[in-house]
Amino acid sequence: MTSTNWPLPLHLHQKLLLVLVCFTMLLFLSDLVKSFTVEVSDSNTSTVPSSSTPLIDGISTKQDNARTDTREQQAVYDIMKATGNDWAIDIPDVCRGRWHGIECMPDKDNVYHIVSLSFGALSDDTAFPTCDPTSSTISPSIINLPHLKTLFFYRCFSYNPHPIPSFLGQLGPSLQTLVLRENGHVGPIPNELGNLTRLKVLDLHKNNLNGSIPVSLNRITGLRSLDLSVNRLTGSIPGLTFPNLNVLDLNQNRLTGTIPSTLWDCHSLIKLDFSRNRLSGPIPDKLTGLNDLMLMDLSFNRIQGPFPKSLKSLSSLQVLILKGNPMGSTIVPDDGFDGMKGLMILVMSNTNLHGSIPESLGKLTNLRVLHLDGNHFNGSIPKSFRNLRSLSELRLNDNGLIGSVPFEREMVWRMKRKLKLSNNLGLCYDASSGLGDSVDFDFGIGLCESSSPGSGRTVQHVSDREKPGPKTTLMDDVSISSDASFARSMRLATFVLFTLIFL
Ligand SMILES: *[C@@H]1O[C@H](CO)[C@@H](O)[C@H](O)[C@H]1NC(C)=O
Ligand SMILES: *[C@@H]1O[C@H](CO)[C@@H](O)[C@H](O)[C@H]1NC(C)=O
Ligand SMILES: *[C@@H]1O[C@H](CO)[C@@H](O)[C@H](O)[C@H]1NC(C)=O
Ligand SMILES: *[C@@H]1O[C@H](CO)[C@@H](O)[C@H](O)[C@H]1NC(C)=O
């Protein structure tokens, strides 16, 4: 059973994309500001062009003898022509042409060099030159830009599908950011990209790339973000070890084999997304040292048990998504989540989990979202769940749970429809729980027999350890906006994440 009605991961990805896009814009804007400050002294204009000005701001008539490097200038003409931007060849000096999407820096001899080139309409406000998607290519002249730090093509070759040119591997040693996003590229990732050893960001998201992930990428030792998501990559994940890698996104490919344990040597990982592949075998149990990892998504693979004991050492983890894996009748150890104090989202729907729900989950007091539906959990709902004061979404439906639901009225009313309990073996509620109060929601369970007077039979709790726990106070002052506060904290998290990457 694949449930696709849970919107959160999508939102998360959209947010990440948005942040990337915004950040890229910021990056360019800050570069623009830099280049304007270079020119302000001699162009004698007090009006700095804003991003709403037309593509070309006009050619400034500069009095000094600064010139753009002629070889680089010719390369830019070639690149512009190859993307259908023939207008550029009428510009006598491309570094004075000042269209959005080109960045130049002078060297000490006042010769201008191209440091950044960007194509593709990101938004209405960011008018990088667009590409003619039916005929555009990347001109080989691009290798004549030895000072290039950033190369960015977005939705440029969609209707003229061609492979990523291997000559990009000959780009200058200064290249730090290579983004070829949603371009319709086909064929393999060229091994030659491994020659770009100074790269910090490699983003090939959403193309039609096939073949396997080249081992040569391991040569890019300073890599901080590797996004190969939404392609058709096959083969297994090579034993990559990037000491500075913050983001590794391989989601939506056709990757097979096991998760290599060398990955856990990428000690700087913040986000790890392998979802929607065909990965098998257990999660390698050596997860120590990933002290910064905030998001791990392994959902919709063929990952098996056992449940990794070291998972609990991920002390920074905020989001763990394992749903849609067979996991092979795995039992979650009762201390399986101890130490994950920051965990806000735990999604383990349809993962074939057995045994009782670990009591220790109740220690994760930051939990907002907990999905354990579609498993084979038996026994009763741990009483410790009462301590989950931030919980706004709980799915325990479609399991073998029995006994009375331990929540108090406040918790039930906080979650309302996002509390799902139906289709269990024998769950019931006590009159005091508030579950029966509402005519608006039907939680799909009935009143416990024990709470109706005169009934002899009591529903047996498998785990009856009474936790002292903090005093239950009605949290009326905590407005029912956990979703909003969650969204806020995720925004903050993603912002911090990308600040880390780009600084
Ligand atoms: C700068 O422009 C102003 C008018 O816009 C002019 O009066 C002034 O002489 C110019 N300065 C220089 C150094 O060209
Ligand atoms: C670039 O990489 C390829 C394949 O990985 C290699 O054959 C080639 O010699 C490299 N070129 C340079 C200039 O390093
Ligand atoms: C990649 O796709 C192309 C067609 O676009 C096909 O000819 C080629 O064999 C594929 N390569 C691999 C390794 O699957
Ligand atoms: C719960 O499931 C486990 C594992 O499948 C089993 O060993 C145990 O006996 C079950 N407990 C109850 C009360 O059914």
JSON list of C-alpha atoms in Angstrom, two decimals, residues 234-408:
[
{"chain": "A", "resi": 234, "resn": "THR", "atom": "CA", "xyz": [20.92, 3.02, -11.93]},
{"chain": "A", "resi": 235, "resn": "GLY", "atom": "CA", "xyz": [23.54, 0.88, -10.26]},
{"chain": "A", "resi": 236, "resn": "SER", "atom": "CA", "xyz": [24.56, 1.12, -6.66]},
{"chain": "A", "resi": 237, "resn": "ILE", "atom": "CA", "xyz": [25.63, 4.15, -4.69]},
{"chain": "A", "resi": 238, "resn": "PRO", "atom": "CA", "xyz": [29.43, 4.27, -4.84]},
{"chain": "A", "resi": 239, "resn": "GLY", "atom": "CA", "xyz": [31.41, 4.49, -1.62]},
{"chain": "A", "resi": 240, "resn": "LEU", "atom": "CA", "xyz": [31.46, 8.24, -1.54]},
{"chain": "A", "resi": 241, "resn": "THR", "atom": "CA", "xyz": [33.31, 10.03, 1.22]},
{"chain": "A", "resi": 242, "resn": "PHE", "atom": "CA", "xyz": [32.99, 13.78, 1.28]},
{"chain": "A", "resi": 243, "resn": "PRO", "atom": "CA", "xyz": [34.16, 15.26, 4.57]},
{"chain": "A", "resi": 244, "resn": "ASN", "atom": "CA", "xyz": [32.39, 18.58, 3.95]},
{"chain": "A", "resi": 245, "resn": "LEU", "atom": "CA", "xyz": [29.19, 17.32, 2.36]},
{"chain": "A", "resi": 246, "resn": "ASN", "atom": "CA", "xyz": [26.08, 18.93, 3.86]},
{"chain": "A", "resi": 247, "resn": "VAL", "atom": "CA", "xyz": [23.43, 17.82, 1.38]},
{"chain": "A", "resi": 248, "resn": "LEU", "atom": "CA", "xyz": [23.19, 14.50, -0.42]},
{"chain": "A", "resi": 249, "resn": "ASP", "atom": "CA", "xyz": [20.00, 14.17, -2.43]},
{"chain": "A", "resi": 250, "resn": "LEU", "atom": "CA", "xyz": [19.60, 11.12, -4.65]},
{"chain": "A", "resi": 251, "resn": "ASN", "atom": "CA", "xyz": [15.82, 10.82, -4.38]},
{"chain": "A", "resi": 252, "resn": "GLN", "atom": "CA", "xyz": [13.72, 9.48, -7.26]},
{"chain": "A", "resi": 253, "resn": "ASN", "atom": "CA", "xyz": [16.23, 7.47, -9.21]},
{"chain": "A", "resi": 254, "resn": "ARG", "atom": "CA", "xyz": [16.52, 3.75, -9.85]},
{"chain": "A", "resi": 255, "resn": "LEU", "atom": "CA", "xyz": [19.45, 3.08, -7.60]},
{"chain": "A", "resi": 256, "resn": "THR", "atom": "CA", "xyz": [19.89, -0.48, -6.34]},
{"chain": "A", "resi": 257, "resn": "GLY", "atom": "CA", "xyz": [22.18, -2.27, -3.91]},
{"chain": "A", "resi": 258, "resn": "THR", "atom": "CA", "xyz": [22.76, -1.44, -0.30]},
{"chain": "A", "resi": 259, "resn": "ILE", "atom": "CA", "xyz": [23.49, 1.84, 1.40]},
{"chain": "A", "resi": 260, "resn": "PRO", "atom": "CA", "xyz": [27.30, 1.95, 1.59]},
{"chain": "A", "resi": 261, "resn": "SER", "atom": "CA", "xyz": [28.53, 2.30, 5.15]},
{"chain": "A", "resi": 262, "resn": "THR", "atom": "CA", "xyz": [31.27, 4.68, 3.93]},
{"chain": "A", "resi": 263, "resn": "LEU", "atom": "CA", "xyz": [28.51, 7.25, 3.70]},
{"chain": "A", "resi": 264, "resn": "TRP", "atom": "CA", "xyz": [28.53, 7.56, 7.43]},
{"chain": "A", "resi": 265, "resn": "ASP", "atom": "CA", "xyz": [32.04, 8.99, 7.08]},
{"chain": "A", "resi": 266, "resn": "CYS", "atom": "CA", "xyz": [30.47, 12.10, 5.56]},
{"chain": "A", "resi": 267, "resn": "HIS", "atom": "CA", "xyz": [30.46, 13.65, 9.00]},
{"chain": "A", "resi": 268, "resn": "SER", "atom": "CA", "xyz": [29.08, 17.01, 7.91]},
{"chain": "A", "resi": 269, "resn": "LEU", "atom": "CA", "xyz": [25.83, 15.68, 6.46]},
{"chain": "A", "resi": 270, "resn": "ILE", "atom": "CA", "xyz": [22.78, 17.74, 7.29]},
{"chain": "A", "resi": 271, "resn": "LYS", "atom": "CA", "xyz": [20.32, 16.36, 4.77]},
{"chain": "A", "resi": 272, "resn": "LEU", "atom": "CA", "xyz": [20.30, 12.84, 3.35]},
{"chain": "A", "resi": 273, "resn": "ASP", "atom": "CA", "xyz": [17.54, 11.89, 0.93]},
{"chain": "A", "resi": 274, "resn": "PHE", "atom": "CA", "xyz": [17.57, 8.49, -0.78]},
{"chain": "A", "resi": 275, "resn": "SER", "atom": "CA", "xyz": [13.80, 8.17, -1.04]},
{"chain": "A", "resi": 276, "resn": "ARG", "atom": "CA", "xyz": [12.08, 6.51, -3.99]},
{"chain": "A", "resi": 277, "resn": "ASN", "atom": "CA", "xyz": [14.85, 4.27, -5.21]},
{"chain": "A", "resi": 278, "resn": "ARG", "atom": "CA", "xyz": [15.28, 0.49, -5.11]},
{"chain": "A", "resi": 279, "resn": "LEU", "atom": "CA", "xyz": [17.81, 0.27, -2.33]},
{"chain": "A", "resi": 280, "resn": "SER", "atom": "CA", "xyz": [17.87, -2.98, -0.36]},
{"chain": "A", "resi": 281, "resn": "GLY", "atom": "CA", "xyz": [19.60, -4.52, 2.61]},
{"chain": "A", "resi": 282, "resn": "PRO", "atom": "CA", "xyz": [19.72, -3.11, 6.10]},
{"chain": "A", "resi": 283, "resn": "ILE", "atom": "CA", "xyz": [20.59, 0.43, 7.12]},
{"chain": "A", "resi": 284, "resn": "PRO", "atom": "CA", "xyz": [24.32, 0.11, 7.94]},
{"chain": "A", "resi": 285, "resn": "ASP", "atom": "CA", "xyz": [24.61, 0.23, 11.69]},
{"chain": "A", "resi": 286, "resn": "LYS", "atom": "CA", "xyz": [27.47, 2.66, 12.14]},
{"chain": "A", "resi": 287, "resn": "LEU", "atom": "CA", "xyz": [25.60, 5.91, 12.29]},
{"chain": "A", "resi": 288, "resn": "THR", "atom": "CA", "xyz": [27.83, 7.46, 14.90]},
{"chain": "A", "resi": 289, "resn": "GLY", "atom": "CA", "xyz": [29.51, 10.74, 14.11]},
{"chain": "A", "resi": 290, "resn": "LEU", "atom": "CA", "xyz": [26.67, 12.18, 12.05]},
{"chain": "A", "resi": 291, "resn": "ASN", "atom": "CA", "xyz": [26.22, 14.85, 14.62]},
{"chain": "A", "resi": 292, "resn": "ASP", "atom": "CA", "xyz": [24.72, 17.45, 12.29]},
{"chain": "A", "resi": 293, "resn": "LEU", "atom": "CA", "xyz": [22.25, 15.28, 10.41]},
{"chain": "A", "resi": 294, "resn": "MET", "atom": "CA", "xyz": [18.83, 16.92, 10.50]},
{"chain": "A", "resi": 295, "resn": "LEU", "atom": "CA", "xyz": [16.89, 15.08, 7.83]},
{"chain": "A", "resi": 296, "resn": "MET", "atom": "CA", "xyz": [17.08, 11.44, 6.75]},
{"chain": "A", "resi": 297, "resn": "ASP", "atom": "CA", "xyz": [14.57, 10.18, 4.20]},
{"chain": "A", "resi": 298, "resn": "LEU", "atom": "CA", "xyz": [14.90, 6.57, 3.08]},
{"chain": "A", "resi": 299, "resn": "SER", "atom": "CA", "xyz": [11.23, 6.09, 2.22]},
{"chain": "A", "resi": 300, "resn": "PHE", "atom": "CA", "xyz": [9.94, 3.91, -0.60]},
{"chain": "A", "resi": 301, "resn": "ASN", "atom": "CA", "xyz": [12.89, 1.62, -1.04]},
{"chain": "A", "resi": 302, "resn": "ARG", "atom": "CA", "xyz": [13.36, -2.08, -0.30]},
{"chain": "A", "resi": 303, "resn": "ILE", "atom": "CA", "xyz": [15.28, -1.63, 2.89]},
{"chain": "A", "resi": 304, "resn": "GLN", "atom": "CA", "xyz": [15.24, -4.53, 5.35]},
{"chain": "A", "resi": 305, "resn": "GLY", "atom": "CA", "xyz": [15.73, -4.86, 9.06]},
{"chain": "A", "resi": 306, "resn": "PRO", "atom": "CA", "xyz": [17.13, -5.07, 11.59]},
{"chain": "A", "resi": 307, "resn": "PHE", "atom": "CA", "xyz": [16.43, -1.71, 13.02]},
{"chain": "A", "resi": 308, "resn": "PRO", "atom": "CA", "xyz": [19.87, -0.03, 13.35]},
{"chain": "A", "resi": 309, "resn": "LYS", "atom": "CA", "xyz": [20.86, 0.23, 16.99]},
{"chain": "A", "resi": 310, "resn": "SER", "atom": "CA", "xyz": [23.03, 3.27, 16.38]},
{"chain": "A", "resi": 311, "resn": "LEU", "atom": "CA", "xyz": [20.14, 5.27, 14.93]},
{"chain": "A", "resi": 312, "resn": "LYS", "atom": "CA", "xyz": [19.56, 6.71, 18.36]},
{"chain": "A", "resi": 313, "resn": "SER", "atom": "CA", "xyz": [22.94, 8.47, 18.22]},
{"chain": "A", "resi": 314, "resn": "LEU", "atom": "CA", "xyz": [21.59, 10.93, 15.65]},
{"chain": "A", "resi": 315, "resn": "SER", "atom": "CA", "xyz": [21.12, 13.65, 18.21]},
{"chain": "A", "resi": 316, "resn": "SER", "atom": "CA", "xyz": [20.41, 16.47, 15.73]},
{"chain": "A", "resi": 317, "resn": "LEU", "atom": "CA", "xyz": [17.90, 14.58, 13.65]},
{"chain": "A", "resi": 318, "resn": "GLN", "atom": "CA", "xyz": [14.64, 16.43, 13.17]},
{"chain": "A", "resi": 319, "resn": "VAL", "atom": "CA", "xyz": [13.03, 14.41, 10.40]},
{"chain": "A", "resi": 320, "resn": "LEU", "atom": "CA", "xyz": [13.22, 10.64, 9.95]},
{"chain": "A", "resi": 321, "resn": "ILE", "atom": "CA", "xyz": [11.17, 9.08, 7.17]},
{"chain": "A", "resi": 322, "resn": "LEU", "atom": "CA", "xyz": [11.33, 5.34, 6.62]},
{"chain": "A", "resi": 323, "resn": "LYS", "atom": "CA", "xyz": [7.85, 4.65, 5.28]},
{"chain": "A", "resi": 324, "resn": "GLY", "atom": "CA", "xyz": [7.22, 2.26, 2.44]},
{"chain": "A", "resi": 325, "resn": "ASN", "atom": "CA", "xyz": [10.04, -0.18, 3.16]},
{"chain": "A", "resi": 326, "resn": "PRO", "atom": "CA", "xyz": [9.45, -3.89, 3.83]},
{"chain": "A", "resi": 327, "resn": "MET", "atom": "CA", "xyz": [11.87, -3.93, 6.80]},
{"chain": "A", "resi": 328, "resn": "GLY", "atom": "CA", "xyz": [11.29, -7.71, 7.15]},
{"chain": "A", "resi": 329, "resn": "SER", "atom": "CA", "xyz": [9.23, -8.11, 10.33]},
{"chain": "A", "resi": 330, "resn": "THR", "atom": "CA", "xyz": [11.43, -5.79, 12.30]},
{"chain": "A", "resi": 331, "resn": "ILE", "atom": "CA", "xyz": [11.01, -5.15, 16.00]},
{"chain": "A", "resi": 332, "resn": "VAL", "atom": "CA", "xyz": [11.86, -1.64, 17.13]},
{"chain": "A", "resi": 333, "resn": "PRO", "atom": "CA", "xyz": [14.08, -1.86, 20.23]},
{"chain": "A", "resi": 334, "resn": "ASP", "atom": "CA", "xyz": [12.54, -0.11, 23.18]},
{"chain": "A", "resi": 335, "resn": "ASP", "atom": "CA", "xyz": [15.48, 2.31, 23.41]},
{"chain": "A", "resi": 336, "resn": "GLY", "atom": "CA", "xyz": [15.53, 2.70, 19.61]},
{"chain": "A", "resi": 337, "resn": "PHE", "atom": "CA", "xyz": [14.98, 6.44, 19.70]},
{"chain": "A", "resi": 338, "resn": "ASP", "atom": "CA", "xyz": [16.63, 7.44, 22.96]},
{"chain": "A", "resi": 339, "resn": "GLY", "atom": "CA", "xyz": [18.90, 10.36, 22.32]},
{"chain": "A", "resi": 340, "resn": "MET", "atom": "CA", "xyz": [17.03, 11.75, 19.30]},
{"chain": "A", "resi": 341, "resn": "LYS", "atom": "CA", "xyz": [15.94, 14.68, 21.37]},
{"chain": "A", "resi": 342, "resn": "GLY", "atom": "CA", "xyz": [15.35, 17.00, 18.43]},
{"chain": "A", "resi": 343, "resn": "LEU", "atom": "CA", "xyz": [13.14, 14.66, 16.44]},
{"chain": "A", "resi": 344, "resn": "MET", "atom": "CA", "xyz": [10.06, 16.48, 15.15]},
{"chain": "A", "resi": 345, "resn": "ILE", "atom": "CA", "xyz": [8.83, 14.17, 12.42]},
{"chain": "A", "resi": 346, "resn": "LEU", "atom": "CA", "xyz": [8.92, 10.39, 12.53]},
{"chain": "A", "resi": 347, "resn": "VAL", "atom": "CA", "xyz": [7.23, 8.59, 9.70]},
{"chain": "A", "resi": 348, "resn": "MET", "atom": "CA", "xyz": [7.35, 4.80, 9.69]},
{"chain": "A", "resi": 349, "resn": "SER", "atom": "CA", "xyz": [4.08, 3.94, 7.97]},
{"chain": "A", "resi": 350, "resn": "ASN", "atom": "CA", "xyz": [3.88, 0.61, 6.16]},
{"chain": "A", "resi": 351, "resn": "THR", "atom": "CA", "xyz": [7.26, -0.65, 7.21]},
{"chain": "A", "resi": 352, "resn": "ASN", "atom": "CA", "xyz": [6.20, -4.07, 8.46]},
{"chain": "A", "resi": 353, "resn": "LEU", "atom": "CA", "xyz": [7.13, -3.31, 12.07]},
{"chain": "A", "resi": 354, "resn": "HIS", "atom": "CA", "xyz": [6.14, -5.84, 14.73]},
{"chain": "A", "resi": 355, "resn": "GLY", "atom": "CA", "xyz": [5.97, -6.04, 18.49]},
{"chain": "A", "resi": 356, "resn": "SER", "atom": "CA", "xyz": [4.92, -3.27, 20.78]},
{"chain": "A", "resi": 357, "resn": "ILE", "atom": "CA", "xyz": [5.30, 0.45, 20.21]},
{"chain": "A", "resi": 358, "resn": "PRO", "atom": "CA", "xyz": [8.40, 1.53, 22.15]},
{"chain": "A", "resi": 359, "resn": "GLU", "atom": "CA", "xyz": [7.49, 3.31, 25.35]},
{"chain": "A", "resi": 360, "resn": "SER", "atom": "CA", "xyz": [10.60, 5.47, 24.82]},
{"chain": "A", "resi": 361, "resn": "LEU", "atom": "CA", "xyz": [8.91, 7.32, 21.95]},
{"chain": "A", "resi": 362, "resn": "GLY", "atom": "CA", "xyz": [7.19, 9.28, 24.69]},
{"chain": "A", "resi": 363, "resn": "LYS", "atom": "CA", "xyz": [10.54, 10.86, 25.54]},
{"chain": "A", "resi": 364, "resn": "LEU", "atom": "CA", "xyz": [10.69, 12.62, 22.17]},
{"chain": "A", "resi": 365, "resn": "THR", "atom": "CA", "xyz": [8.88, 15.66, 23.43]},
{"chain": "A", "resi": 366, "resn": "ASN", "atom": "CA", "xyz": [9.56, 17.69, 20.28]},
{"chain": "A", "resi": 367, "resn": "LEU", "atom": "CA", "xyz": [7.58, 15.32, 18.09]},
{"chain": "A", "resi": 368, "resn": "ARG", "atom": "CA", "xyz": [5.05, 17.10, 15.88]},
{"chain": "A", "resi": 369, "resn": "VAL", "atom": "CA", "xyz": [4.23, 14.29, 13.52]},
{"chain": "A", "resi": 370, "resn": "LEU", "atom": "CA", "xyz": [4.24, 10.59, 14.30]},
{"chain": "A", "resi": 371, "resn": "HIS", "atom": "CA", "xyz": [3.05, 8.08, 11.73]},
{"chain": "A", "resi": 372, "resn": "LEU", "atom": "CA", "xyz": [3.15, 4.42, 12.72]},
{"chain": "A", "resi": 373, "resn": "ASP", "atom": "CA", "xyz": [0.15, 3.32, 10.67]},
{"chain": "A", "resi": 374, "resn": "GLY", "atom": "CA", "xyz": [-0.02, 0.22, 8.51]},
{"chain": "A", "resi": 375, "resn": "ASN", "atom": "CA", "xyz": [2.31, -1.91, 10.62]},
{"chain": "A", "resi": 376, "resn": "HIS", "atom": "CA", "xyz": [1.77, -4.93, 12.87]},
{"chain": "A", "resi": 377, "resn": "PHE", "atom": "CA", "xyz": [2.18, -3.24, 16.22]},
{"chain": "A", "resi": 378, "resn": "ASN", "atom": "CA", "xyz": [0.44, -5.12, 19.02]},
{"chain": "A", "resi": 379, "resn": "GLY", "atom": "CA", "xyz": [-0.14, -4.38, 22.66]},
{"chain": "A", "resi": 380, "resn": "SER", "atom": "CA", "xyz": [-1.42, -1.03, 23.83]},
{"chain": "A", "resi": 381, "resn": "ILE", "atom": "CA", "xyz": [-0.50, 2.57, 23.10]},
{"chain": "A", "resi": 382, "resn": "PRO", "atom": "CA", "xyz": [2.30, 3.53, 25.52]},
{"chain": "A", "resi": 383, "resn": "LYS", "atom": "CA", "xyz": [1.12, 5.75, 28.35]},
{"chain": "A", "resi": 384, "resn": "SER", "atom": "CA", "xyz": [4.23, 7.85, 27.78]},
{"chain": "A", "resi": 385, "resn": "PHE", "atom": "CA", "xyz": [2.52, 9.27, 24.69]},
{"chain": "A", "resi": 386, "resn": "ARG", "atom": "CA", "xyz": [0.78, 11.63, 27.09]},
{"chain": "A", "resi": 387, "resn": "ASN", "atom": "CA", "xyz": [4.08, 13.50, 27.32]},
{"chain": "A", "resi": 388, "resn": "LEU", "atom": "CA", "xyz": [4.07, 14.35, 23.63]},
{"chain": "A", "resi": 389, "resn": "ARG", "atom": "CA", "xyz": [2.82, 17.88, 24.18]},
{"chain": "A", "resi": 390, "resn": "SER", "atom": "CA", "xyz": [3.80, 19.16, 20.73]},
{"chain": "A", "resi": 391, "resn": "LEU", "atom": "CA", "xyz": [2.20, 16.36, 18.78]},
{"chain": "A", "resi": 392, "resn": "SER", "atom": "CA", "xyz": [-0.20, 17.64, 16.16]},
{"chain": "A", "resi": 393, "resn": "GLU", "atom": "CA", "xyz": [-0.50, 14.56, 13.99]},
{"chain": "A", "resi": 394, "resn": "LEU", "atom": "CA", "xyz": [-0.64, 10.93, 15.12]},
{"chain": "A", "resi": 395, "resn": "ARG", "atom": "CA", "xyz": [-1.44, 7.95, 12.96]},
{"chain": "A", "resi": 396, "resn": "LEU", "atom": "CA", "xyz": [-1.75, 4.59, 14.62]},
{"chain": "A", "resi": 397, "resn": "ASN", "atom": "CA", "xyz": [-4.44, 3.20, 12.33]},
{"chain": "A", "resi": 398, "resn": "ASP", "atom": "CA", "xyz": [-4.19, -0.21, 10.70]},
{"chain": "A", "resi": 399, "resn": "ASN", "atom": "CA", "xyz": [-2.26, -2.04, 13.39]},
{"chain": "A", "resi": 400, "resn": "GLY", "atom": "CA", "xyz": [-3.07, -4.72, 15.96]},
{"chain": "A", "resi": 401, "resn": "LEU", "atom": "CA", "xyz": [-3.33, -2.38, 18.95]},
{"chain": "A", "resi": 402, "resn": "ILE", "atom": "CA", "xyz": [-5.57, -3.08, 21.91]},
{"chain": "A", "resi": 403, "resn": "GLY", "atom": "CA", "xyz": [-6.53, -1.41, 25.17]},
{"chain": "A", "resi": 404, "resn": "SER", "atom": "CA", "xyz": [-7.71, 2.03, 26.08]},
{"chain": "A", "resi": 405, "resn": "VAL", "atom": "CA", "xyz": [-6.28, 5.11, 24.47]},
{"chain": "A", "resi": 406, "resn": "PRO", "atom": "CA", "xyz": [-4.13, 6.89, 27.07]},
{"chain": "A", "resi": 407, "resn": "PHE", "atom": "CA", "xyz": [-4.60, 10.46, 25.84]},
{"chain": "A", "resi": 408, "resn": "GLU", "atom": "CA", "xyz": [-6.28, 13.23, 27.67]}
]
